[in-house]
Coordinates of C-alpha atoms in Angstrom, one line a residue:
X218 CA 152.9 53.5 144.9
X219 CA 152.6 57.4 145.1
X220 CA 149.2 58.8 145.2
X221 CA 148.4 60.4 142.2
X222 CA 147.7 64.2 141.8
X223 CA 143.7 65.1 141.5
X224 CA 142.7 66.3 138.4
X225 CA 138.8 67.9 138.4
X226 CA 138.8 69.3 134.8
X227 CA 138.8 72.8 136.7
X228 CA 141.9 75.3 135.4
X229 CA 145.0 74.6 137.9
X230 CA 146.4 78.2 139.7
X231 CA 147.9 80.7 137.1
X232 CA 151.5 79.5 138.0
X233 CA 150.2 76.0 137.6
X234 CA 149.9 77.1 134.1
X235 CA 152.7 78.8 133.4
X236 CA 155.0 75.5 134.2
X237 CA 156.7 74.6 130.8
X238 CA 158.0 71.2 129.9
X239 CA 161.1 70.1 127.8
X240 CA 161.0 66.7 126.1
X241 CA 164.5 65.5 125.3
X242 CA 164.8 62.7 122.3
X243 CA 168.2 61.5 122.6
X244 CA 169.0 59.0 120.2
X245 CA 172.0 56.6 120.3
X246 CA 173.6 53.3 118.6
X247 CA 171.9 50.1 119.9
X248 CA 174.8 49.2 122.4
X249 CA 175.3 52.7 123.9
X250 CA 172.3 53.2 125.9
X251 CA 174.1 53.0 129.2
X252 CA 176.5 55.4 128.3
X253 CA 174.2 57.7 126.6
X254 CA 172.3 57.8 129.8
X255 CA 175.1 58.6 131.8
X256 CA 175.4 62.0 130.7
X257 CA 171.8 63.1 131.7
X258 CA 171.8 63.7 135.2
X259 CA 175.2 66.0 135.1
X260 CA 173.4 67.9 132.0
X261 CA 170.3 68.6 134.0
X262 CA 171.3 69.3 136.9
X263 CA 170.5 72.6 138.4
X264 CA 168.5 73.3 135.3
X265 CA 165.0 73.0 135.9
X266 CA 163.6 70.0 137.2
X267 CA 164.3 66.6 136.0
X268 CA 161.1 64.7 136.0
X269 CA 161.4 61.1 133.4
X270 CA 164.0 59.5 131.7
X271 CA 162.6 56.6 129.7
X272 CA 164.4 54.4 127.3
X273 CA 162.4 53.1 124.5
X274 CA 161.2 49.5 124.5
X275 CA 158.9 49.3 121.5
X276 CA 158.8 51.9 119.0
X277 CA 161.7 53.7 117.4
X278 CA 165.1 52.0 119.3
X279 CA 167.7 53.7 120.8
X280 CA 166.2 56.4 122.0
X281 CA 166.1 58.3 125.6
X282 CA 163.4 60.3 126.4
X283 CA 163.8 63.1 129.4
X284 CA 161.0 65.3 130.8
X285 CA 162.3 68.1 132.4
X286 CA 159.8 71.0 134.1
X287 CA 160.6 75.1 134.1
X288 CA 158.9 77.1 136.2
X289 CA 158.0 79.3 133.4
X290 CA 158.7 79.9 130.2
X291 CA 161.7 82.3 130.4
X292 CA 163.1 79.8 132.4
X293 CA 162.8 77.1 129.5
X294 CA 164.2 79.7 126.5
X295 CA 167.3 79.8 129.0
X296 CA 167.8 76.2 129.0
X297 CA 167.1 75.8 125.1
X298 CA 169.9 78.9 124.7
X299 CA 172.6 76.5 126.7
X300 CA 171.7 73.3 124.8
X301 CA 171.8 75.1 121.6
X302 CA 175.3 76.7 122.9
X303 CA 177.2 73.8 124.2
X304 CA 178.8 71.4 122.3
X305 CA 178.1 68.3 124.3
X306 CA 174.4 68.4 125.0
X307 CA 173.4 65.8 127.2
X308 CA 176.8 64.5 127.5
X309 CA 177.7 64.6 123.7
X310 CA 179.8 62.2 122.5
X311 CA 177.5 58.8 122.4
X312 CA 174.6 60.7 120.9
X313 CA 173.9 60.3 117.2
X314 CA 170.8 62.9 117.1
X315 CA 169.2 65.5 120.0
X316 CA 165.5 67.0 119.7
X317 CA 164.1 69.3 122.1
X318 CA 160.4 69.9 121.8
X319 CA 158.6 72.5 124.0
X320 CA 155.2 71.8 125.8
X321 CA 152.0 73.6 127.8
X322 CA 150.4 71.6 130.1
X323 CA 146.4 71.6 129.4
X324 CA 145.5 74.2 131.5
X325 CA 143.3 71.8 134.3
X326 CA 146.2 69.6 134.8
X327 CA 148.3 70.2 137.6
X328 CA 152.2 69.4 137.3
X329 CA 153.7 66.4 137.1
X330 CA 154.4 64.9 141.0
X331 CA 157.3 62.2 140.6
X332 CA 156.9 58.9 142.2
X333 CA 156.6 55.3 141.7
X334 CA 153.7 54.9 139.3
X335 CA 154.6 52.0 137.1
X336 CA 157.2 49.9 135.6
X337 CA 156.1 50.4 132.0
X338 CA 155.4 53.7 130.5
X339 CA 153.7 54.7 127.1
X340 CA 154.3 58.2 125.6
X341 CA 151.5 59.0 122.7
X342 CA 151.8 61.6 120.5
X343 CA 149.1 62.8 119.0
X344 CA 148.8 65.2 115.9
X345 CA 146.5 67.5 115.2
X346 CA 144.3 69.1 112.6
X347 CA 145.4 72.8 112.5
X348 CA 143.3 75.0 114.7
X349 CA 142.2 71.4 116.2
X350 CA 143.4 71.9 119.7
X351 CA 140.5 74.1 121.5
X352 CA 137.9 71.4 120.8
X353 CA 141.0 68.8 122.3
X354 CA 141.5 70.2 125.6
X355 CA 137.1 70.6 125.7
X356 CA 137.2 67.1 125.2
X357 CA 140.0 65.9 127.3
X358 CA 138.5 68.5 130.5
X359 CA 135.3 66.7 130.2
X360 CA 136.2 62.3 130.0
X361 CA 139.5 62.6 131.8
X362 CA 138.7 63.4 135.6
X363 CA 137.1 59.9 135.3
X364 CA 139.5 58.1 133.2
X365 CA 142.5 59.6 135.8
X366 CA 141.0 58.2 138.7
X367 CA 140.8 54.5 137.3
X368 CA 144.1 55.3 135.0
X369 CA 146.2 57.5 136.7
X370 CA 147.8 60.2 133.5
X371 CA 151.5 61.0 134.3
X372 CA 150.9 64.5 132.0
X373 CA 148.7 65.8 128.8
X374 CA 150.5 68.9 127.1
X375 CA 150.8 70.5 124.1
X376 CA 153.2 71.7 121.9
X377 CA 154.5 75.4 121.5
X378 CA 156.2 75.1 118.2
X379 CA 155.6 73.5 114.8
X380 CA 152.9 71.6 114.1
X381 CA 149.7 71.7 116.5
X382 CA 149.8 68.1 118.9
X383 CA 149.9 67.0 121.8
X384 CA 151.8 64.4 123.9
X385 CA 150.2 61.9 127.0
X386 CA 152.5 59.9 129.2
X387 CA 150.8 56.8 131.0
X388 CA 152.3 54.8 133.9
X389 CA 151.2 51.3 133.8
X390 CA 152.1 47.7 135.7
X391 CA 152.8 45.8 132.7
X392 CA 151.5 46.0 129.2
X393 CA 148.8 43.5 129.9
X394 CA 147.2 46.1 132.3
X395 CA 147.5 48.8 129.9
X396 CA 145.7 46.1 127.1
X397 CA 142.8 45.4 130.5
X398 CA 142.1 49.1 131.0
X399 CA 142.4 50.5 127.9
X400 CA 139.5 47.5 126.9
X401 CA 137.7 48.1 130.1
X402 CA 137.4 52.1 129.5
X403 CA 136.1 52.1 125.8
X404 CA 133.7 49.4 126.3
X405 CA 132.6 51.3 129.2
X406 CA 132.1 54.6 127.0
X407 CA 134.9 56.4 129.2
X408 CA 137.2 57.1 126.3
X409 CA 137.9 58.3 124.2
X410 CA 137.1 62.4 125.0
X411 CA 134.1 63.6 122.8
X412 CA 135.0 65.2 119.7
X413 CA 138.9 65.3 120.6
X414 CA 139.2 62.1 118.4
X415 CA 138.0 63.6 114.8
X416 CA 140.9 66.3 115.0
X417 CA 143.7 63.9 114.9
X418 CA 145.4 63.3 111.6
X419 CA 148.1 61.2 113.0
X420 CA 149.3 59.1 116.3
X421 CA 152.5 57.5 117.4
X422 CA 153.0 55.7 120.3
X423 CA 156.2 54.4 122.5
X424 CA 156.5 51.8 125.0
X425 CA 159.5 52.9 127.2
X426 CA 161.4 51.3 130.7
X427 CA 162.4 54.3 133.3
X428 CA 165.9 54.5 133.7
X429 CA 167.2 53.5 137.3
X430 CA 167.4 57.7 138.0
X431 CA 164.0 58.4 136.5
X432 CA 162.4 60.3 139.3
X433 CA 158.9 58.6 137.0
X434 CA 159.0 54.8 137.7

């Protein structure tokens, strides 16, 4: 397994910050998975830095979901300009529907380090009250430097456009130790963050498999 990057709950370097991330919802018919996920890796490459590709398990089906990182945010408004140019996106043809969402990583997080972290991941998405994130990211910068070191976070971030919320990727062994340490951690009083909990209005939440080229597994 890789060893996890620290996180203190003190602000990462400046261009630490500035990293963007793209989150890719491809969605597909039920049988095309395979070849929906074949036209990922010749879509990304040489644009930024693929980091995930996930296919859904529970949750809404036939669905990809690719994290790719920019090492700023011109970088990213590049990419978006080609995907919004082309007129086979991620390999084209077996998609059905494409979203591209733009994130910020909380500012005390460092980037994501790729690795072998689990074989089930879940991707929460979390949204918020307007003007709700501030007293989030207090919240998260205080609880999660002891939650990470027990339950290693893959990335917190938030988004840049439309509604205020954020998304949380977690690497875990198997569902039953995601049920174990979720349990463990809120009878302990070690999650949730304070006050990051009253400023959600809404929460989804996808199991997903990494795909055999996720650099995330």
């Amino acid at each position: 397994m890789t060893e996890p990057v620290e996180i203190s709950g003190a602000d990462v370097a400046p261009e630490q910050q500035a990293v963007r991330y793209e989150l890719a919802i491809l969605s597909f018919q039920l049988l095309d998975g395979p070849k929906a996920a074949e036209g990922v890796v010749p879509w990304v490459e040489g644009h930024g830095q693929l980091l995930g590709c996930w296919q859904t398990e529970n949750g809404p089906l036939g669905r990809l979901v690719v994290l790719r990182g920019f090492e700023n945010q011109q970088e990213l408004d590049e990419e978006r300009l080609r995907a919004r140019h082309s007129r086979e996106p991620f390999g084209g043809a077996p998609l059905t529907g494409l979203s591209l969402q733009s994130f910020a990583p909380f500012p005390f997080v460092p980037p994501v380090r790729p690795g072998k972290y689990g074989s089930v991941y879940e991707i929460r998405d979390y949204r918020l009250r307007p003007g709700g994130l501030p007293a989030t990211i207090d919240g998260w910068r205080k609880a999660l430097p002891a939650r990470h070191r027990i339950d290693p976070l893959t990335v917190v971030m938030y988004a840049l456009d439309g509604p205020d919320r954020i998304i949380q990727i977690w690497p875990f062994a198997s569902l039953d130790e995601r049920l174990a340490i979720r349990g463990d951690l809120y009878a302990r009083g070690m999650w949730p963050p304070p006050g990051a909990p009253e400023e959600i209005i809404g929460a989804d939440s996808i199991i997903a498999l990494p795909t055999e080229f996720s650099p995330l597994a």
